[in-house]
PDB file of C-alpha atoms in Angstrom:
ATOM      1  CA  VAL I   1     -49.770  28.820  55.526  1.00  0.00           C
ATOM      2  CA  GLY I   2     -46.574  30.248  57.199  1.00  0.00           C
ATOM      3  CA  GLY I   3     -45.435  26.881  58.444  1.00  0.00           C
ATOM      4  CA  GLY I   4     -45.855  25.450  55.023  1.00  0.00           C
ATOM      5  CA  LEU I   5     -43.853  28.137  53.455  1.00  0.00           C
ATOM      6  CA  GLY I   6     -41.331  27.892  56.118  1.00  0.00           C
ATOM      7  CA  MET I   7     -40.703  24.233  54.992  1.00  0.00           C
ATOM      8  CA  GLY I   8     -39.880  25.635  51.477  1.00  0.00           C
ATOM      9  CA  ALA I   9     -37.328  27.785  53.154  1.00  0.00           C
ATOM     10  CA  GLY I  10     -35.794  24.568  54.456  1.00  0.00           C
ATOM     11  CA  VAL I  11     -35.901  22.929  51.129  1.00  0.00           C
ATOM     12  CA  ALA I  12     -33.797  25.863  49.669  1.00  0.00           C
ATOM     13  CA  LYS I  13     -31.059  24.882  51.697  1.00  0.00           C
ATOM     14  CA  LEU I  14     -30.653  21.361  50.102  1.00  0.00           C
ATOM     15  CA  SER I  15     -28.322  20.725  47.429  1.00  0.00           C
ATOM     16  CA  THR I  16     -29.204  18.612  44.363  1.00  0.00           C
ATOM     17  CA  PRO I  17     -26.550  15.772  43.633  1.00  0.00           C
ATOM     18  CA  ARG I  18     -24.994  16.018  40.237  1.00  0.00           C
ATOM     19  CA  LYS I  19     -23.925  12.356  39.480  1.00  0.00           C
ATOM     20  CA  GLY I  20     -23.025  13.193  35.794  1.00  0.00           C
ATOM     21  CA  LEU I  21     -20.225  15.412  37.000  1.00  0.00           C
ATOM     22  CA  HIS I  22     -18.551  12.480  38.838  1.00  0.00           C
ATOM     23  CA  ALA I  23     -18.904   9.629  36.329  1.00  0.00           C
ATOM     24  CA  SER I  24     -16.474   8.348  33.643  1.00  0.00           C
ATOM     25  CA  LEU I  25     -16.976   8.576  30.111  1.00  0.00           C
ATOM     26  CA  ALA I  26     -17.838   4.890  30.314  1.00  0.00           C
ATOM     27  CA  HIS I  27     -20.775   5.680  32.459  1.00  0.00           C
ATOM     28  CA  HIS I  28     -21.981   8.345  30.220  1.00  0.00           C
ATOM     29  CA  SER I  29     -22.558   5.523  27.653  1.00  0.00           C
ATOM     30  CA  THR I  30     -25.074   2.749  27.612  1.00  0.00           C
ATOM     31  CA  PHE I  31     -24.243  -0.671  29.016  1.00  0.00           C
ATOM     32  CA  VAL I  32     -23.790  -2.090  25.488  1.00  0.00           C
ATOM     33  CA  GLY I  33     -21.945   0.860  24.190  1.00  0.00           C
ATOM     34  CA  ARG I  34     -19.300   0.974  26.984  1.00  0.00           C
ATOM     35  CA  HIS I  35     -18.484  -2.680  26.509  1.00  0.00           C
ATOM     36  CA  LEU I  36     -18.556  -2.500  22.665  1.00  0.00           C
ATOM     37  CA  PHE I  37     -16.020   0.487  22.864  1.00  0.00           C
ATOM     38  CA  THR I  38     -13.762  -1.446  25.222  1.00  0.00           C
ATOM     39  CA  LEU I  39     -14.032  -4.551  23.034  1.00  0.00           C
ATOM     40  CA  ALA I  40     -13.086  -2.519  19.955  1.00  0.00           C
ATOM     41  CA  LEU I  41      -9.955  -1.297  21.764  1.00  0.00           C
ATOM     42  CA  VAL I  42      -8.932  -5.005  22.530  1.00  0.00           C
ATOM     43  CA  ALA I  43      -9.518  -5.806  18.900  1.00  0.00           C
ATOM     44  CA  ASN I  44      -7.530  -2.899  17.739  1.00  0.00           C
ATOM     45  CA  VAL I  45      -4.432  -4.042  19.923  1.00  0.00           C
ATOM     46  CA  CYS I  46      -4.854  -7.562  18.287  1.00  0.00           C
ATOM     47  CA  ILE I  47      -4.855  -6.135  14.830  1.00  0.00           C
ATOM     48  CA  PHE I  48      -1.712  -4.196  15.526  1.00  0.00           C
ATOM     49  CA  LEU I  49      -0.049  -7.360  16.912  1.00  0.00           C
ATOM     50  CA  TYR I  50      -1.104  -9.214  13.890  1.00  0.00           C
ATOM     51  CA  ALA I  51       0.264  -6.485  11.648  1.00  0.00           C
ATOM     52  CA  ASN I  52       3.580  -6.189  13.289  1.00  0.00           C
ATOM     53  CA  THR I  53       4.398 -10.074  13.337  1.00  0.00           C
ATOM     54  CA  HIS I  54       3.484 -10.444   9.644  1.00  0.00           C
ATOM     55  CA  VAL I  55       5.260  -9.484   6.355  1.00  0.00           C
ATOM     56  CA  GLY I  56       4.398  -6.072   5.283  1.00  0.00           C
ATOM     57  CA  ALA I  57       5.830  -6.254   1.645  1.00  0.00           C
ATOM     58  CA  THR I  58       7.850  -8.503  -0.475  1.00  0.00           C
ATOM     59  CA  VAL I  59      10.517  -7.925  -3.268  1.00  0.00           C
ATOM     60  CA  PHE I  60      10.481 -10.269  -6.001  1.00  0.00           C
ATOM     61  CA  VAL I  61      11.626 -10.490  -9.724  1.00  0.00           C
ATOM     62  CA  LEU I  62       9.654 -11.371 -12.765  1.00  0.00           C
ATOM     63  CA  LEU I  63      12.254 -12.919 -15.024  1.00  0.00           C
ATOM     64  CA  ARG I  64      12.076 -13.836 -18.772  1.00  0.00           C
ATOM     65  CA  LEU I  65      15.072 -15.546 -20.480  1.00  0.00           C
ATOM     66  CA  ALA I  66      14.813 -15.673 -24.298  1.00  0.00           C
ATOM     67  CA  GLY I  67      11.057 -14.995 -23.870  1.00  0.00           C
ATOM     68  CA  MET I  68      10.641 -18.092 -21.542  1.00  0.00           C
ATOM     69  CA  PRO I  69       9.476 -17.221 -17.882  1.00  0.00           C
ATOM     70  CA  ALA I  70      11.856 -18.312 -15.043  1.00  0.00           C
ATOM     71  CA  GLN I  71      10.565 -18.820 -11.488  1.00  0.00           C
ATOM     72  CA  LEU I  72      12.637 -17.056  -8.933  1.00  0.00           C
ATOM     73  CA  PRO I  73      12.107 -17.263  -5.249  1.00  0.00           C
ATOM     74  CA  LYS I  74      11.222 -14.066  -3.346  1.00  0.00           C
ATOM     75  CA  ILE I  75      14.247 -11.725  -2.750  1.00  0.00           C
ATOM     76  CA  PHE I  76      13.366 -10.025   0.389  1.00  0.00           C
ATOM     77  CA  ASP I  77      10.478  -9.638   3.069  1.00  0.00           C
ATOM     78  CA  PHE I  78       9.728  -6.289   4.811  1.00  0.00           C
ATOM     79  CA  THR I  79       8.756  -6.615   8.483  1.00  0.00           C
ATOM     80  CA  LEU I  80       8.507  -3.866  11.091  1.00  0.00           C
ATOM     81  CA  LEU I  81      10.836  -5.565  13.493  1.00  0.00           C
ATOM     82  CA  GLY I  82      13.165  -6.630  10.718  1.00  0.00           C
ATOM     83  CA  SER I  83      13.249  -3.088   9.276  1.00  0.00           C
ATOM     84  CA  ILE I  84      14.140  -1.650  12.785  1.00  0.00           C
ATOM     85  CA  HIS I  85      16.991  -4.216  13.130  1.00  0.00           C
ATOM     86  CA  ASP I  86      18.465  -3.445   9.691  1.00  0.00           C
ATOM     87  CA  MET I  87      18.267   0.421  10.388  1.00  0.00           C
ATOM     88  CA  TRP I  88      20.172  -0.153  13.623  1.00  0.00           C
ATOM     89  CA  ALA I  89      22.613  -2.411  12.149  1.00  0.00           C
ATOM     90  CA  SER I  90      23.301   0.122   9.304  1.00  0.00           C
ATOM     91  CA  LYS I  91      23.837   2.704  12.053  1.00  0.00           C
ATOM     92  CA  SER I  92      20.662   4.739  11.012  1.00  0.00           C
ATOM     93  CA  TYR I  93      19.967   5.252  14.588  1.00  0.00           C
ATOM     94  CA  PRO I  94      17.523   8.185  14.356  1.00  0.00           C
ATOM     95  CA  LEU I  95      15.322   6.450  11.868  1.00  0.00           C
ATOM     96  CA  ALA I  96      15.384   3.319  13.716  1.00  0.00           C
ATOM     97  CA  ILE I  97      14.390   5.204  16.952  1.00  0.00           C
ATOM     98  CA  ILE I  98      11.549   7.086  15.296  1.00  0.00           C
ATOM     99  CA  THR I  99      10.175   3.896  13.773  1.00  0.00           C
ATOM    100  CA  LEU I 100      10.415   2.103  16.991  1.00  0.00           C
ATOM    101  CA  VAL I 101       8.800   4.841  18.928  1.00  0.00           C
ATOM    102  CA  PHE I 102       5.812   5.879  16.669  1.00  0.00           C
ATOM    103  CA  SER I 103       5.213   2.709  14.665  1.00  0.00           C
ATOM    104  CA  LEU I 104       5.532   0.189  17.448  1.00  0.00           C
ATOM    105  CA  VAL I 105       5.683   1.560  20.925  1.00  0.00           C
ATOM    106  CA  TRP I 106       3.201   4.572  20.569  1.00  0.00           C
ATOM    107  CA  THR I 107       0.521   2.429  18.895  1.00  0.00           C
ATOM    108  CA  TYR I 108      -0.100   0.327  21.975  1.00  0.00           C
ATOM    109  CA  VAL I 109       0.486   3.380  24.481  1.00  0.00           C
ATOM    110  CA  ARG I 110      -1.903   5.269  22.720  1.00  0.00           C
ATOM    111  CA  LEU I 111      -4.829   2.589  22.857  1.00  0.00           C
ATOM    112  CA  LEU I 112      -3.992   2.086  26.534  1.00  0.00           C
ATOM    113  CA  VAL I 113      -4.210   5.583  27.498  1.00  0.00           C
ATOM    114  CA  VAL I 114      -7.453   5.952  25.489  1.00  0.00           C
ATOM    115  CA  GLY I 115      -8.913   3.182  27.430  1.00  0.00           C
ATOM    116  CA  CYS I 116      -7.801   4.660  30.802  1.00  0.00           C
ATOM    117  CA  LEU I 117      -9.287   7.926  29.871  1.00  0.00           C
ATOM    118  CA  TYR I 118     -12.566   6.276  28.962  1.00  0.00           C
ATOM    119  CA  TRP I 119     -12.894   4.381  32.256  1.00  0.00           C
ATOM    120  CA  LEU I 120     -11.180   6.695  34.918  1.00  0.00           C
ATOM    121  CA  PRO I 121     -13.645   8.670  36.872  1.00  0.00           C
ATOM    122  CA  PRO I 122     -13.104  12.481  37.367  1.00  0.00           C
ATOM    123  CA  ARG I 123     -11.916  11.938  40.955  1.00  0.00           C
ATOM    124  CA  ARG I 124      -8.821  10.136  39.593  1.00  0.00           C
ATOM    125  CA  LEU I 125      -8.391  12.426  36.511  1.00  0.00           C
ATOM    126  CA  ALA I 126      -9.603  15.815  36.340  1.00  0.00           C
ATOM    127  CA  VAL I 127     -12.140  16.533  33.491  1.00  0.00           C
ATOM    128  CA  PRO I 128      -9.799  19.481  31.807  1.00  0.00           C
ATOM    129  CA  MET I 129      -6.757  17.161  31.853  1.00  0.00           C
ATOM    130  CA  ARG I 130      -8.843  14.432  30.285  1.00  0.00           C
ATOM    131  CA  GLY I 131      -9.863  16.757  27.531  1.00  0.00           C
ATOM    132  CA  ARG I 132      -6.243  17.844  26.817  1.00  0.00           C
ATOM    133  CA  LEU I 133      -5.066  14.402  26.721  1.00  0.00           C
ATOM    134  CA  LEU I 134      -7.742  13.245  24.314  1.00  0.00           C
ATOM    135  CA  HIS I 135      -7.106  16.288  22.130  1.00  0.00           C
ATOM    136  CA  PHE I 136      -3.389  15.308  22.129  1.00  0.00           C
ATOM    137  CA  LEU I 137      -4.073  11.542  21.221  1.00  0.00           C
ATOM    138  CA  ASP I 138      -6.404  12.540  18.494  1.00  0.00           C
ATOM    139  CA  ALA I 139      -3.935  14.939  16.956  1.00  0.00           C
ATOM    140  CA  THR I 140      -1.055  12.445  17.030  1.00  0.00           C
ATOM    141  CA  GLY I 141      -2.934   9.513  15.594  1.00  0.00           C
ATOM    142  CA  LYS I 142      -1.334   9.826  12.229  1.00  0.00           C
ATOM    143  CA  TRP I 143       2.083   9.516  13.625  1.00  0.00           C
ATOM    144  CA  CYS I 144       1.610   5.651  13.569  1.00  0.00           C
ATOM    145  CA  LEU I 145       1.914   5.843   9.880  1.00  0.00           C
ATOM    146  CA  VAL I 146       5.587   6.530   9.858  1.00  0.00           C
ATOM    147  CA  ASP I 147       6.695   2.978   8.937  1.00  0.00           C
ATOM    148  CA  THR I 148       3.780   2.806   6.291  1.00  0.00           C
ATOM    149  CA  GLN I 149       5.039   6.082   4.537  1.00  0.00           C
ATOM    150  CA  MET I 150       8.698   4.637   4.529  1.00  0.00           C
ATOM    151  CA  LEU I 151       7.274   1.350   3.155  1.00  0.00           C
ATOM    152  CA  ILE I 152       5.476   3.132   0.351  1.00  0.00           C
ATOM    153  CA  ILE I 153       8.764   4.984  -0.554  1.00  0.00           C
ATOM    154  CA  LEU I 154      10.634   1.835  -0.754  1.00  0.00           C
ATOM    155  CA  MET I 155       7.963   0.144  -2.850  1.00  0.00           C
ATOM    156  CA  VAL I 156       8.401   2.899  -5.389  1.00  0.00           C
ATOM    157  CA  ALA I 157      12.165   2.928  -5.201  1.00  0.00           C
ATOM    158  CA  LEU I 158      12.331  -0.913  -5.650  1.00  0.00           C
ATOM    159  CA  HIS I 159      10.381  -0.974  -8.895  1.00  0.00           C
ATOM    160  CA  PHE I 160      12.394  -1.073 -11.969  1.00  0.00           C
ATOM    161  CA  ASP I 161      13.013  -3.127 -15.243  1.00  0.00           C
ATOM    162  CA  LEU I 162      16.177  -4.641 -16.620  1.00  0.00           C
ATOM    163  CA  ARG I 163      15.995  -5.311 -20.368  1.00  0.00           C
ATOM    164  CA  LEU I 164      18.754  -6.868 -22.624  1.00  0.00           C
ATOM    165  CA  ASP I 165      17.691  -6.981 -26.373  1.00  0.00           C
ATOM    166  CA  SER I 166      18.698  -9.600 -29.017  1.00  0.00           C
ATOM    167  CA  GLU I 167      21.036  -8.782 -31.654  1.00  0.00           C
ATOM    168  CA  GLU I 168      18.211 -10.040 -34.202  1.00  0.00           C
ATOM    169  CA  ALA I 169      15.210  -7.831 -34.291  1.00  0.00           C
ATOM    170  CA  ALA I 170      12.583 -10.455 -34.480  1.00  0.00           C
ATOM    171  CA  ALA I 171      14.022 -12.519 -31.666  1.00  0.00           C
ATOM    172  CA  PRO I 172      12.660 -12.095 -28.148  1.00  0.00           C
ATOM    173  CA  ARG I 173      14.873 -10.273 -25.618  1.00  0.00           C
ATOM    174  CA  VAL I 174      17.598 -12.158 -24.083  1.00  0.00           C
ATOM    175  CA  LEU I 175      16.774 -10.875 -20.667  1.00  0.00           C
ATOM    176  CA  ASP I 176      13.760  -9.175 -19.405  1.00  0.00           C
ATOM    177  CA  ALA I 177      13.530  -8.645 -15.506  1.00  0.00           C
ATOM    178  CA  GLN I 178      10.937  -6.620 -13.663  1.00  0.00           C
ATOM    179  CA  VAL I 179      11.870  -6.013 -10.030  1.00  0.00           C
ATOM    180  CA  GLU I 180       8.639  -5.348  -8.022  1.00  0.00           C
ATOM    181  CA  THR I 181       7.610  -4.708  -4.345  1.00  0.00           C
ATOM    182  CA  SER I 182       4.234  -5.847  -3.426  1.00  0.00           C
ATOM    183  CA  PRO I 183       2.278  -5.038  -0.316  1.00  0.00           C
ATOM    184  CA  MET I 184       1.291  -8.079   1.745  1.00  0.00           C
ATOM    185  CA  VAL I 185      -1.235  -8.607   4.450  1.00  0.00           C
ATOM    186  CA  GLY I 186       1.026  -6.874   7.048  1.00  0.00           C
ATOM    187  CA  VAL I 187       0.836  -3.601   5.743  1.00  0.00           C
ATOM    188  CA  ASP I 188      -2.835  -3.853   4.949  1.00  0.00           C
ATOM    189  CA  SER I 189      -3.700  -4.850   8.470  1.00  0.00           C
ATOM    190  CA  LEU I 190      -1.536  -2.018   9.724  1.00  0.00           C
ATOM    191  CA  LEU I 191      -3.511   0.478   7.775  1.00  0.00           C
ATOM    192  CA  LEU I 192      -6.626  -0.966   9.141  1.00  0.00           C
ATOM    193  CA  ALA I 193      -5.372  -0.852  12.814  1.00  0.00           C
ATOM    194  CA  VAL I 194      -4.061   2.732  12.418  1.00  0.00           C
ATOM    195  CA  LEU I 195      -7.443   3.966  10.863  1.00  0.00           C
ATOM    196  CA  LEU I 196      -9.521   2.124  13.631  1.00  0.00           C
ATOM    197  CA  SER I 197      -7.324   3.612  16.345  1.00  0.00           C
ATOM    198  CA  ILE I 198      -8.012   7.072  14.928  1.00  0.00           C
ATOM    199  CA  VAL I 199     -11.773   6.441  14.833  1.00  0.00           C
ATOM    200  CA  LEU I 200     -11.888   5.070  18.297  1.00  0.00           C
ATOM    201  CA  CYS I 201      -9.894   8.094  19.525  1.00  0.00           C
ATOM    202  CA  HIS I 202     -12.520  10.463  17.775  1.00  0.00           C
ATOM    203  CA  ILE I 203     -15.361   8.539  19.337  1.00  0.00           C
ATOM    204  CA  ALA I 204     -13.669   8.972  22.729  1.00  0.00           C
ATOM    205  CA  LEU I 205     -13.281  12.658  22.109  1.00  0.00           C
ATOM    206  CA  HIS I 206     -16.891  13.166  21.092  1.00  0.00           C
ATOM    207  CA  MET I 207     -18.114  11.414  24.118  1.00  0.00           C
ATOM    208  CA  HIS I 208     -15.953  13.814  26.315  1.00  0.00           C
ATOM    209  CA  ARG I 209     -17.584  16.790  24.531  1.00  0.00           C
ATOM    210  CA  SER I 210     -20.892  15.380  24.836  1.00  0.00           C
ATOM    211  CA  ALA I 211     -20.305  14.731  28.593  1.00  0.00           C
ATOM    212  CA  LEU I 212     -19.201  18.390  29.066  1.00  0.00           C
ATOM    213  CA  HIS I 213     -22.348  19.414  27.439  1.00  0.00           C
ATOM    214  CA  ALA I 214     -24.449  17.233  29.538  1.00  0.00           C
ATOM    215  CA  ASP I 215     -22.805  18.372  32.716  1.00  0.00           C
ATOM    216  CA  GLU I 216     -23.215  22.043  31.626  1.00  0.00           C
ATOM    217  CA  LYS I 217     -27.140  21.444  31.138  1.00  0.00           C
ATOM    218  CA  GLU I 218     -27.182  19.596  34.690  1.00  0.00           C
ATOM    219  CA  ARG I 219     -25.376  22.557  36.310  1.00  0.00           C
ATOM    220  CA  THR I 220     -27.814  24.931  34.789  1.00  0.00           C
ATOM    221  CA  ARG I 221     -30.734  22.906  35.940  1.00  0.00           C
ATOM    222  CA  HIS I 222     -29.227  22.639  39.436  1.00  0.00           C
ATOM    223  CA  TYR I 223     -28.615  26.401  39.711  1.00  0.00           C
ATOM    224  CA  ALA I 224     -32.212  27.106  38.353  1.00  0.00           C
ATOM    225  CA  ARG I 225     -33.674  24.707  41.211  1.00  0.00           C
ATOM    226  CA  GLU I 226     -31.487  26.324  43.837  1.00  0.00           C
ATOM    227  CA  LEU I 227     -32.691  29.762  42.803  1.00  0.00           C
ATOM    228  CA  ALA I 228     -36.134  28.793  42.611  1.00  0.00           C
ATOM    229  CA  ASP I 229     -36.036  27.136  46.020  1.00  0.00           C
ATOM    230  CA  ALA I 230     -34.329  30.283  47.526  1.00  0.00           C
ATOM    231  CA  ALA I 231     -36.898  32.509  45.959  1.00  0.00           C
ATOM    232  CA  LEU I 232     -39.685  30.388  47.397  1.00  0.00           C
ATOM    233  CA  GLY I 233     -37.926  30.483  50.919  1.00  0.00           C
ATOM    234  CA  MET I 234     -37.483  34.251  50.766  1.00  0.00           C
ATOM    235  CA  LEU I 235     -41.266  34.608  49.770  1.00  0.00           C
ATOM    236  CA  GLY I 236     -42.202  32.256  52.583  1.00  0.00           C
ATOM    237  CA  ALA I 237     -40.251  34.271  55.173  1.00  0.00           C
ATOM    238  CA  SER I 238     -41.690  37.576  53.880  1.00  0.00           C
ATOM    239  CA  LEU I 239     -45.273  36.259  53.981  1.00  0.00           C
ATOM    240  CA  GLY I 240     -44.767  34.580  57.198  1.00  0.00           C
ATOM    241  CA  GLY I 241     -43.407  37.744  58.812  1.00  0.00           C
ATOM    242  CA  GLY I 242     -46.464  39.544  57.302  1.00  0.00           C
ATOM    243  CA  ASN I 243     -48.900  37.257  58.802  1.00  0.00           C
ATOM    244  CA  GLY I 244     -47.160  37.480  62.205  1.00  0.00           C
ATOM    245  CA  ASN I 245     -47.373  41.122  62.224  1.00  0.00           C
TER     246      ASN I 245
END
């Protein structure tokens, strides 16, 4: 009996490996889940590219002359790159830089960083640092809507009517013009891309918190096993000593 319990003392010295503590967020997910998340990040980048290269809004005039509609071509198209160029050309440098950084550069950098945080293992990036970065990215996701907010302001500002009544009360107006700014596919896809990026960052942050919770449970089980093995070792040593006496 003493020999068998002595073996228990030897087992108490062994350390149980904790694989979860050394795995990336991707490896805390299922095979399908990690590839779907990565595919969603790539799709999000593609939607941003589509939004940034298409017209966000168009200014046009609905014109009626003496009650007869007149067809006019569109007056102006708003695009992200065009807006940045116009701001810079008009010497609105702070506004151009803010729009460039938050509505263009930050959108892609943010998704790239989320992808890196999702796949990098803790030996490359410490878990506390990963958590701080994910919290920062989650809090700054709305900064990508700077260009959309300015576009909404312009859509409201560039909406007005011009009317010139006829001298005769029964006659139609000589001039009836309505200047309108209508959103196009560019702004719709931009809103979709920003909302998707916010959701993906929420998911990554939730995975980080779930991984911390799972690692904490693994540590608790590990320490419980070590204490149980140590207790068995001490019990075996004491019983072995008693039998020897």
